[in-house]
Amino acid sequence: MKKIIPFLLFFAFSSTFAQKPKDILPARISVNLNQNWSFAKDPSKQVSSLNLKDLKWAVVHIPHTWNAFDVMDDVPGYYRGIGWYKKKLSLKPEWKNKKIYLYFEGANQETTVYLNGKKAGYHVDGYNAFRIPLENLKFDGSDEVAVKVDNSFNESIAPLTADFTFFGGIYRNVSLWVLQPVHFEDNLYASKGVYVHGDRVSKTGAEVVVNGNLINSSKTVKKLSIVTTFSDAAGKKIEEVKSSVTADLNQLISFKQPVIAVKQPNLWSPENPYLYQASTRLLEAETGKVLDEVKVSVGLRFFSFDAEKGFFLNGMPYKLIGASRHQDFEGMGNAVPSALQVKDITLLKGVGGNFLRVAHYPQDQAVLDACDRMGILTSVEIPIVNEITETEDFYRNSRNMQLEMIKQNYNHPSVIIWAYMNEVLLKMKFNNDPERKQKYLTNIATLAQSLEDLTRATDPTRYTMMANHGDINGYTKAGLTKIPMLIGWNLYQGWYGGKSEDFGPNLDKIHQLMPDKPILVTEYGADADPRIHAAEPIRFDKSLEYAMLYHQIYIKDILKRPFVAGAAVWNLSDFNSETREETMPHVNNKGLLTLSRKPKNTFYLYKANFQTKPFVKIGDGSWTLRGGLANTGANQSIQRLQVISNTDTVELWVNGKSLGKKNTVERLSNWEVAFKNGKNEIRAVSFVNGVKIEDRSTIEFQVIPKALANFKAINIVLGSQRQFIDEQKQEIWFPSQPYQPGSWGHNGGEAFKIKNSGRQSYGTDKNIRGTFNDPIYQTQLLGLESYQLDVPKGKYEVTLHFAELMGNGIQSVLPYNLDSLIAVSKDVPEQRIFDVYLNDKLVIKNINIAATYGIANSVQKKFECIVADDRGIKILFKSIKGKPVLNALQVKKIN
């Protein structure tokens, strides 16, 4: 079933004003207040606006969060409580008869504002903007605002739980609005009071409708004129319309301008993000004085979703391809300057994306402004994630969030979908009480229906959506799949459970079950720790190579199914999730970019599939420190090198020698390269219509010879088959191997694995405290007999790395596991006490890692030894009780 919505696109207001004489104030003034706030925490929650002097203050600048660093430490949890901000206001005398507001673009999550010690306003919600009127100002330099922000858990405010961090603070811009007593107004939802939408949009014409609200807070009745000038992108006027109104005192008045007709409109699209301009001015009827002015950039288009054929834009079939996005950045938390937020959209556009799921909450206006300018279609949602609270307070707050989101983001051409729930059945309550569980499900459906009705009534020009995890039967039985116009499915076959090859058939099953419902894949992804590589990747090894295999399958299955209207990778970039452990604790690594926005190989895979401009990329571009075991007589190491390209053929050059040309298959060509020890100069070259396209890389390669005659150093991880790169120390950690005479390796032992785990084949996801290099300690060999390295004579430093991986209660499913088939296993501690001998010398006696050092703590034991004969280094493990273990090993020749 196809529903066509004729639609005029429009985007964020930006106020500009005509040239005025110096003695006449602009109609609308905005003053940036980001600099030089005083900040203090209030962990006691006992401080009021009257005794702020008791706090310890520091100077900060907005955007600011108090959680930029504590979310990344090894101490569980982060500060969720109260923070106070205060600032003296510099007010001009000529503002005395104006309306003055504090405008907050975002503060998480309960905010109370005080002016000169008295409460001025309060706002609930951490992600929408809000404004607070400032009354009874003194204008003598002593006016001070104090802002109390609280990110404590509150069962009445969404989100209750989620796989992201609830950073606290005033983390977006703050400004002072100075307005005339008569001005455009939306007194409840912090928009600028003017809304634009289109009707009857087609390739041949469109009707532009401008409406909104105004208020007269002056002391007299006002006769007013409202003038809207509609212009093209070059500023040439197309049409001007006027209306008149008489405004009584303190009266909020709704207005609607005469319809503006546009012939042969230049339609907005990702390929042609053409923006008209609509300037709406509020004037005194008698004098013509401009009291207020709001400018809106306008995009004209029409679109529809069809359950069988997908998405249509301006009458043409159009596959939505892009990513979801979180707003935090490395070292900043969520207090990210607008310029960096816009860079994310530039990166998405550069990869060939045309769709952004703004998840799981409204974000900086700069993000949607950039989407409007660059041509990125978007979905925006409120943060009802995982679960709800069954109270009227929660319901009311949720409805207010939805209204604020729609009103504040109404004027954006990028927005085509309003969403309001994500995986709301993930943390199911009352599983042991069927009757109570059914009541809970009914309340979820009731809330969903109220949000659906509210959204359609407020903005009938866009579609509505919920995003669900893979429990198809659960959402269907709860009645949730029937409520929104679109259903988003968050699918992770091949990651949290099953195989990647299950993804396509699962899409077919969903379509068969609900053939009349348009669907999008709103999440899919696999963790990719940029430090981990695997020659033979497997599910949950966190390697970049497994992520490539995963995304290749998903891209292919999405593109060949017309009924899939669109898809959003989870996620555009890595993001903070304090409760996660895994190889990089507190970070969800599913991004195409790192937390600092460095591209991974998966980023270039999408670029090769969806960007039209020819390009060639050697691997992921950042794997320039590599290593491997010698496997040729020439002391070279043959390893696969991957070239990612959207061209037909690629020629590879290694150290000045051509390895010939290869056809690209599914945007990839793979080469077996004999790397030499040291620097390797790589070039990948392609020609498109006679134009040369190339990429260059210098790879520093460490060849580990089979025979250790010229041995210098080696770093070894035990119990896994993945390579780990420590870029800070420029160290390569190689997977261990069984010992062979004349070489090195382990004798005995088996890879540690959590029993009955449905996740990875080896190791654990525990956060290993005391290290940034968790993967070194997250695997180990159990029951190890000895480790032997046939090194030549000399003096060596040997470092043994341990961590107890068993114990600490339950080793359960991931915090936000999306596959219910994965087992939960009891993580029972095992007694292990053992001695360690280094070349027959007892160096560690009766070590009991768990008892001495605790669970999941990194332990290093460093020793020196002299090899004076041909026996090399032999480390012997002798059991006293249980099985000896070793996680990692470093051996370095020191003379």
Coordinates of C-alpha atoms in Angstrom, one line a residue, residues 167-642:
F167 CA 26.2 12.5 30.0
G168 CA 25.3 15.3 32.4
G169 CA 25.7 19.0 32.0
I170 CA 24.9 22.0 29.7
Y171 CA 26.4 20.2 26.7
R172 CA 25.1 22.4 23.9
N173 CA 25.2 26.1 23.3
V174 CA 23.5 28.7 25.5
S175 CA 22.4 32.1 24.3
L176 CA 20.4 35.2 25.4
W177 CA 17.4 36.1 23.2
V178 CA 16.4 39.7 23.2
L179 CA 13.0 40.2 21.5
Q180 CA 10.6 43.1 20.9
P181 CA 7.5 43.0 23.1
V182 CA 5.6 41.9 20.0
H183 CA 7.2 39.0 18.3
F184 CA 6.7 35.5 16.8
E185 CA 6.3 33.1 19.6
D186 CA 5.9 29.4 20.5
N187 CA 5.8 29.8 24.2
L188 CA 5.8 26.1 25.1
Y189 CA 8.2 24.4 22.6
A190 CA 11.1 26.8 22.2
S191 CA 10.8 27.2 18.4
K192 CA 10.8 30.6 16.7
G193 CA 7.1 30.5 16.1
V194 CA 7.0 30.3 12.2
Y195 CA 6.3 27.1 10.4
V196 CA 6.4 26.3 6.7
H197 CA 5.0 23.3 4.8
G198 CA 4.0 22.5 1.3
D199 CA 1.0 21.1 -0.4
R200 CA 0.4 19.7 -3.9
V201 CA 4.2 19.5 -4.6
S202 CA 5.0 18.0 -8.0
K203 CA 7.5 18.4 -10.8
T204 CA 5.3 21.1 -12.3
G205 CA 4.2 23.1 -9.2
A206 CA 3.9 23.5 -5.5
E207 CA 1.9 25.5 -2.9
V208 CA 3.8 27.0 0.0
V209 CA 2.0 27.5 3.3
V210 CA 3.4 29.7 6.1
N211 CA 1.8 29.8 9.5
G212 CA 2.7 30.3 13.1
N213 CA 2.0 32.3 16.3
L214 CA 2.7 35.7 17.6
I215 CA 2.2 37.5 20.9
N216 CA 1.7 41.0 22.0
S217 CA 3.3 41.6 25.4
S218 CA 3.4 45.4 25.0
K219 CA 1.1 47.8 26.9
T220 CA -1.2 48.6 24.0
V221 CA -3.4 46.9 21.4
K222 CA -1.4 46.5 18.2
K223 CA -2.4 46.5 14.6
L224 CA 0.1 44.3 12.8
S225 CA 1.1 43.3 9.3
I226 CA 2.7 39.9 8.5
V227 CA 4.8 39.9 5.3
T228 CA 6.4 36.8 3.8
T229 CA 8.8 37.1 0.9
F230 CA 9.6 33.9 -1.0
S231 CA 12.9 34.0 -3.0
D232 CA 15.0 31.6 -5.0
A233 CA 18.5 30.4 -3.9
A234 CA 20.1 33.4 -5.5
G235 CA 17.8 35.8 -3.5
K236 CA 15.5 36.7 -6.4
K237 CA 12.0 37.4 -5.2
I238 CA 9.4 35.0 -6.5
E239 CA 6.3 36.2 -4.6
E240 CA 5.4 38.3 -1.5
V241 CA 2.2 37.7 0.5
K242 CA 0.7 39.8 3.4
S243 CA -1.9 39.4 6.1
S244 CA -3.1 41.7 8.9
V245 CA -4.1 41.1 12.5
T246 CA -5.1 43.1 15.6
A247 CA -3.4 41.8 18.7
D248 CA -4.8 42.4 22.2
L249 CA -2.6 42.5 25.2
N250 CA -0.8 39.3 26.2
Q251 CA -2.7 37.4 23.5
L252 CA -1.1 34.5 21.7
I253 CA -2.5 34.7 18.1
S254 CA -2.2 32.1 15.4
F255 CA -1.8 33.2 11.8
K256 CA -1.8 31.7 8.3
Q257 CA -0.4 33.5 5.3
P258 CA -2.0 33.4 1.8
V259 CA -0.7 30.4 -0.2
I260 CA 2.4 31.0 -2.3
A261 CA 2.3 29.3 -5.7
V262 CA 5.6 28.0 -7.2
K263 CA 5.7 27.0 -10.8
Q264 CA 8.3 24.4 -12.1
P265 CA 9.9 24.1 -8.7
N266 CA 13.6 23.1 -8.4
L267 CA 13.0 19.9 -6.4
W268 CA 15.2 19.2 -3.4
S269 CA 17.0 15.8 -3.3
P270 CA 20.3 14.4 -2.0
E271 CA 21.8 15.0 -5.5
N272 CA 20.3 18.5 -5.7
P273 CA 19.7 20.0 -2.2
Y274 CA 18.2 23.2 -3.6
L275 CA 17.0 25.6 -1.0
Y276 CA 14.6 28.5 -1.5
Q277 CA 14.2 31.3 1.1
A278 CA 11.1 32.4 3.0
S279 CA 11.5 35.6 5.1
T280 CA 8.5 36.4 7.4
R281 CA 8.4 39.8 9.0
L282 CA 6.2 41.2 11.7
L283 CA 5.5 44.9 11.3
E284 CA 3.6 47.7 12.9
A285 CA 0.8 48.4 10.5
E286 CA 0.9 52.2 10.8
T287 CA 4.7 52.8 10.9
G288 CA 6.0 49.8 9.0
K289 CA 8.5 49.2 11.8
V290 CA 9.9 45.7 11.8
L291 CA 9.2 44.0 15.1
D292 CA 10.4 40.5 14.3
E293 CA 11.8 38.5 11.4
V294 CA 12.4 34.9 10.9
K295 CA 14.1 33.4 7.8
V296 CA 13.6 29.8 6.8
S297 CA 15.4 27.9 4.0
V298 CA 12.9 25.9 2.0
G299 CA 13.2 22.8 0.0
L300 CA 10.4 21.5 -2.2
R301 CA 9.9 17.8 -2.7
F302 CA 7.4 14.9 -2.4
F303 CA 8.0 11.4 -1.2
S304 CA 6.3 8.1 -0.2
F305 CA 6.9 4.7 1.2
D306 CA 5.5 1.6 -0.4
A307 CA 5.4 -1.8 1.4
E308 CA 6.4 -3.7 -1.7
K309 CA 8.5 -1.3 -3.7
G310 CA 10.3 0.7 -1.0
F311 CA 10.9 4.5 -0.9
F312 CA 10.1 7.0 -3.6
L313 CA 11.5 10.6 -3.8
N314 CA 10.0 13.1 -6.2
G315 CA 8.2 10.2 -8.0
M316 CA 11.3 8.0 -8.5
P317 CA 12.4 4.8 -6.6
Y318 CA 15.1 5.7 -4.2
K319 CA 17.0 3.4 -1.7
L320 CA 17.8 5.1 1.6
I321 CA 21.4 4.1 2.6
G322 CA 23.2 5.6 5.5
A323 CA 23.9 5.3 9.2
S324 CA 22.6 6.0 12.7
R325 CA 24.6 8.5 14.8
H326 CA 25.4 9.2 18.4
Q327 CA 26.7 12.7 19.4
D328 CA 29.7 12.0 21.6
F329 CA 33.4 12.4 20.7
E330 CA 36.6 11.1 22.1
G331 CA 37.7 13.1 25.2
M332 CA 34.7 15.4 25.0
G333 CA 31.7 13.2 26.0
N334 CA 28.6 14.8 24.4
A335 CA 29.9 18.4 24.8
V336 CA 31.0 18.6 21.1
P337 CA 31.3 21.9 19.2
S338 CA 28.9 22.3 16.3
A339 CA 31.8 22.3 13.8
L340 CA 32.7 18.7 14.7
Q341 CA 29.0 17.7 14.6
V342 CA 28.8 19.0 11.0
K343 CA 32.0 17.1 10.1
D344 CA 30.1 13.9 10.8
I345 CA 27.6 14.8 8.1
T346 CA 30.4 15.6 5.7
L347 CA 31.8 12.2 6.4
L348 CA 28.5 10.5 5.8
K349 CA 28.0 12.4 2.6
G350 CA 31.5 11.6 1.5
V351 CA 30.9 7.9 1.9
G352 CA 27.9 8.1 -0.4
G353 CA 25.2 8.1 2.3
N354 CA 21.8 9.7 1.7
F355 CA 20.2 8.8 5.0
L356 CA 20.8 9.6 8.7
R357 CA 18.9 8.0 11.5
V358 CA 19.3 10.6 14.3
A359 CA 19.4 8.1 17.2
H360 CA 18.3 7.7 19.9
Y361 CA 17.4 11.4 20.6
P362 CA 17.2 14.8 18.9
Q363 CA 20.6 16.3 18.3
D364 CA 22.3 19.6 17.7
Q365 CA 20.4 21.8 15.2
A366 CA 23.7 22.1 13.3
V367 CA 23.4 18.4 12.4
L368 CA 20.0 18.8 10.6
D369 CA 21.1 22.2 9.1
A370 CA 24.0 20.3 7.5
C371 CA 21.7 17.5 6.3
D372 CA 19.5 20.2 4.7
R373 CA 22.5 21.8 2.9
M374 CA 24.2 18.6 1.9
G375 CA 21.2 16.6 1.0
I376 CA 20.8 13.9 3.7
L377 CA 17.3 12.5 4.4
T378 CA 16.7 11.9 8.1
S379 CA 14.7 10.2 10.8
V380 CA 14.5 11.8 14.2
E381 CA 13.3 10.1 17.4
I382 CA 12.7 10.7 21.1
P383 CA 14.6 8.4 23.6
I384 CA 12.1 5.9 24.7
V385 CA 14.5 3.0 24.7
N386 CA 14.3 -0.6 26.1
E387 CA 11.4 0.0 28.5
I388 CA 8.8 2.4 29.9
T389 CA 7.5 3.4 33.3
E390 CA 3.8 2.9 33.7
T391 CA 3.0 6.3 35.2
E392 CA 1.2 9.4 34.0
D393 CA 4.4 11.5 34.6
F394 CA 6.3 9.3 32.2
Y395 CA 3.6 9.4 29.6
R396 CA 3.3 13.2 29.9
N397 CA 7.0 13.7 29.6
S398 CA 7.2 11.5 26.6
R399 CA 4.4 13.4 24.8
N400 CA 6.1 16.7 25.6
M401 CA 9.4 15.4 24.2
Q402 CA 7.6 14.4 21.0
L403 CA 6.0 17.8 20.6
E404 CA 9.2 19.6 21.3
M405 CA 11.1 17.5 18.8
I406 CA 8.5 18.1 16.1
K407 CA 8.1 21.8 16.7
Q408 CA 11.8 22.6 16.9
N409 CA 12.8 20.5 13.9
Y410 CA 9.7 21.1 11.7
N411 CA 11.5 23.4 9.4
H412 CA 14.1 20.9 8.1
P413 CA 13.9 19.4 4.6
S414 CA 16.0 16.5 5.8
V415 CA 13.4 15.2 8.2
I416 CA 11.0 12.6 6.6
I417 CA 10.3 10.4 9.6
W418 CA 9.3 11.1 13.3
A419 CA 10.0 8.1 15.5
Y420 CA 9.2 7.5 19.2
M421 CA 10.3 4.1 20.5
N422 CA 13.4 1.9 20.1
E423 CA 13.6 -1.7 21.1
V424 CA 10.9 -1.0 23.8
L425 CA 10.5 -4.7 24.5
L426 CA 14.2 -5.4 25.0
K427 CA 14.2 -5.2 28.8
M428 CA 10.9 -7.1 29.4
K429 CA 9.4 -6.8 32.8
F430 CA 7.2 -9.2 34.7
N431 CA 8.3 -12.4 32.8
N432 CA 7.3 -14.5 35.8
D433 CA 3.8 -13.0 36.0
P434 CA 1.9 -13.4 32.7
E435 CA -1.1 -11.4 33.7
R436 CA 1.0 -8.4 34.9
K437 CA 3.3 -8.7 31.8
Q438 CA 0.2 -8.5 29.5
K439 CA -0.9 -5.3 31.3
Y440 CA 2.6 -3.9 30.8
L441 CA 2.5 -4.7 27.1
T442 CA -0.9 -3.1 26.9
N443 CA 0.4 0.1 28.5
I444 CA 3.3 0.2 26.0
A445 CA 0.8 -0.1 23.1
T446 CA -1.4 2.6 24.6
L447 CA 1.5 5.0 25.0
A448 CA 2.7 4.2 21.4
Q449 CA -0.8 4.9 20.1
S450 CA -1.0 8.2 21.9
L451 CA 2.4 9.3 20.5
E452 CA 1.3 8.1 17.0
D453 CA -1.9 10.1 17.2
L454 CA -0.1 13.2 18.6
T455 CA 2.5 13.0 15.8
R456 CA 0.1 12.6 12.9
A457 CA -2.1 15.5 14.3
T458 CA 0.9 17.8 14.8
D459 CA 2.6 17.0 11.5
P460 CA 0.6 15.0 8.9
T461 CA 3.3 15.7 6.2
R462 CA 5.8 13.1 7.5
Y463 CA 5.8 9.4 8.3
T464 CA 6.0 7.8 11.8
M465 CA 8.2 4.9 12.8
M466 CA 9.1 2.6 15.7
A467 CA 12.4 0.7 15.7
N468 CA 12.2 -2.9 17.0
H469 CA 14.8 -5.6 17.9
G470 CA 14.6 -9.0 16.3
D471 CA 11.7 -10.4 18.5
I472 CA 9.2 -10.3 15.6
N473 CA 6.6 -12.4 17.4
G474 CA 6.8 -10.3 20.6
Y475 CA 6.2 -7.0 18.8
T476 CA 3.4 -8.5 16.7
K477 CA 1.6 -10.0 19.7
A478 CA 1.9 -6.7 21.6
G479 CA 0.1 -5.0 18.7
L480 CA 3.1 -2.6 18.1
T481 CA 3.7 -3.4 14.5
K482 CA 0.2 -2.1 13.5
I483 CA 0.6 1.4 15.1
P484 CA 3.2 3.3 13.2
M485 CA 3.3 3.9 9.5
L486 CA 6.7 2.4 9.2
I487 CA 8.6 -0.3 11.1
G488 CA 12.3 -0.2 11.6
W489 CA 14.0 -3.5 12.4
N490 CA 17.3 -3.7 14.3
L491 CA 18.8 -7.0 13.0
Y492 CA 22.2 -8.5 14.0
Q493 CA 22.3 -12.0 12.5
G494 CA 25.9 -13.0 12.5
W495 CA 26.8 -10.9 15.5
Y496 CA 24.7 -11.4 18.6
G497 CA 23.6 -14.8 17.3
G498 CA 23.1 -16.9 14.2
K499 CA 25.0 -16.4 10.9
S500 CA 25.3 -13.4 8.7
E501 CA 23.8 -15.5 5.9
D502 CA 20.6 -15.6 8.0
F503 CA 20.0 -11.9 7.5
G504 CA 18.5 -12.0 4.0
P505 CA 16.1 -14.9 4.7
N506 CA 15.1 -13.1 8.0
L507 CA 14.1 -10.0 6.0
D508 CA 12.0 -12.2 3.7
K509 CA 10.3 -13.7 6.7
I510 CA 9.4 -10.3 8.1
H511 CA 8.0 -9.1 4.8
Q512 CA 5.9 -12.2 4.4
L513 CA 4.5 -11.8 7.9
M514 CA 3.5 -8.1 7.4
P515 CA 3.3 -7.5 3.6
D516 CA 1.4 -4.3 3.9
K517 CA 3.9 -2.5 6.2
P518 CA 6.9 -0.6 4.8
I519 CA 10.1 -1.5 6.5
L520 CA 13.6 -0.2 7.1
V521 CA 16.6 -1.9 8.6
T522 CA 17.3 0.7 11.3
E523 CA 20.3 -1.1 12.9
Y524 CA 22.9 -3.7 11.9
G525 CA 26.6 -4.0 12.6
A526 CA 29.5 -5.9 14.1
D527 CA 32.1 -4.7 16.6
A528 CA 35.4 -3.8 14.9
D529 CA 38.2 -2.9 17.3
P530 CA 40.7 -1.1 15.0
R531 CA 43.6 -2.6 16.9
I532 CA 42.5 -6.2 16.2
H533 CA 43.2 -8.2 13.0
A534 CA 42.6 -11.9 12.1
A535 CA 43.8 -14.0 9.2
E536 CA 40.8 -16.3 9.7
P537 CA 38.1 -14.1 11.2
I538 CA 35.3 -15.5 13.2
R539 CA 32.2 -14.1 14.9
F540 CA 32.9 -12.0 18.0
D541 CA 36.7 -11.8 17.5
K542 CA 36.2 -8.0 17.1
S543 CA 38.5 -8.0 14.1
L544 CA 38.3 -5.6 11.2
E545 CA 38.3 -8.5 8.9
Y546 CA 35.2 -10.1 10.3
A547 CA 33.4 -6.8 10.1
M548 CA 34.2 -6.6 6.4
L549 CA 32.7 -10.0 5.8
Y550 CA 29.6 -9.2 7.8
H551 CA 28.9 -5.9 6.0
Q552 CA 29.5 -7.3 2.5
I553 CA 26.7 -9.8 3.1
Y554 CA 24.4 -7.1 4.6
I555 CA 25.0 -4.6 1.8
K556 CA 24.2 -7.2 -0.8
D557 CA 21.0 -8.5 0.9
I558 CA 19.7 -4.9 1.4
L559 CA 20.3 -3.8 -2.1
K560 CA 18.6 -6.8 -3.8
R561 CA 15.3 -6.5 -1.9
P562 CA 13.1 -3.6 -3.2
F563 CA 10.8 -3.9 -0.2
V564 CA 13.6 -2.8 2.1
A565 CA 13.0 1.0 1.9
G566 CA 16.3 1.8 3.5
A567 CA 19.0 0.9 5.9
A568 CA 21.1 2.6 8.6
V569 CA 24.4 1.1 9.8
W570 CA 24.8 0.9 13.5
N571 CA 26.8 3.2 13.8
L572 CA 28.4 6.0 11.9
S573 CA 31.1 6.2 14.6
D574 CA 32.0 4.4 17.7
F575 CA 30.4 5.8 20.8
N576 CA 30.6 5.7 24.6
S577 CA 28.5 3.1 26.5
E578 CA 29.8 3.1 30.1
T579 CA 28.3 -0.3 31.0
R580 CA 30.0 -2.1 28.1
E581 CA 33.2 -4.0 28.8
E582 CA 34.6 -6.0 25.8
T583 CA 37.9 -5.4 24.0
M584 CA 37.7 -1.6 24.3
P585 CA 35.7 -1.1 27.6
H586 CA 33.0 1.6 27.7
V587 CA 33.0 1.9 23.9
N588 CA 30.5 0.4 21.4
N589 CA 32.9 -0.4 18.5
K590 CA 30.3 -1.0 15.7
G591 CA 31.1 2.4 14.1
L592 CA 32.4 2.8 10.6
L593 CA 34.6 5.5 12.2
T594 CA 36.4 5.4 15.5
L595 CA 35.3 7.6 18.5
S596 CA 37.9 10.1 17.2
R597 CA 36.4 9.8 13.7
K598 CA 39.2 7.8 12.0
P599 CA 37.8 5.7 9.2
K600 CA 37.9 1.9 9.5
N601 CA 38.0 -0.5 6.5
T602 CA 34.2 -0.8 6.7
F603 CA 33.9 3.0 6.0
Y604 CA 35.8 2.5 2.8
L605 CA 33.6 -0.5 1.9
Y606 CA 30.5 1.7 2.0
K607 CA 32.4 4.4 0.1
A608 CA 33.2 1.9 -2.6
N609 CA 29.6 0.7 -2.8
F610 CA 27.8 4.1 -2.7
Q611 CA 30.0 6.9 -3.7
T612 CA 30.0 7.6 -7.5
K613 CA 33.4 9.4 -7.7
P614 CA 36.1 6.8 -8.5
F615 CA 38.5 6.0 -5.7
V616 CA 41.0 3.3 -4.5
K617 CA 42.0 2.6 -1.0
I618 CA 44.7 0.2 0.4
G619 CA 43.0 -1.7 3.2
D620 CA 41.7 0.5 6.0
G621 CA 44.4 3.0 5.5
S622 CA 45.5 2.9 9.1
W623 CA 46.9 -0.6 9.3
T624 CA 50.4 0.6 8.6
L625 CA 52.1 -1.4 11.4
R626 CA 51.8 -5.1 10.6
G627 CA 53.7 -8.3 11.3
G628 CA 53.8 -11.9 10.6
L629 CA 55.8 -15.1 10.7
A630 CA 58.3 -15.8 8.1
N631 CA 56.9 -18.3 5.6
T632 CA 59.4 -18.1 2.7
G633 CA 63.1 -18.9 2.4
A634 CA 63.8 -15.2 1.8
N635 CA 62.7 -14.3 5.4
Q636 CA 59.6 -12.7 4.1
S637 CA 56.0 -13.0 5.4
I638 CA 53.2 -13.6 2.9
Q639 CA 50.0 -11.9 4.0
R640 CA 46.8 -10.9 2.4
L641 CA 46.5 -7.2 1.5
Q642 CA 43.1 -5.9 0.5

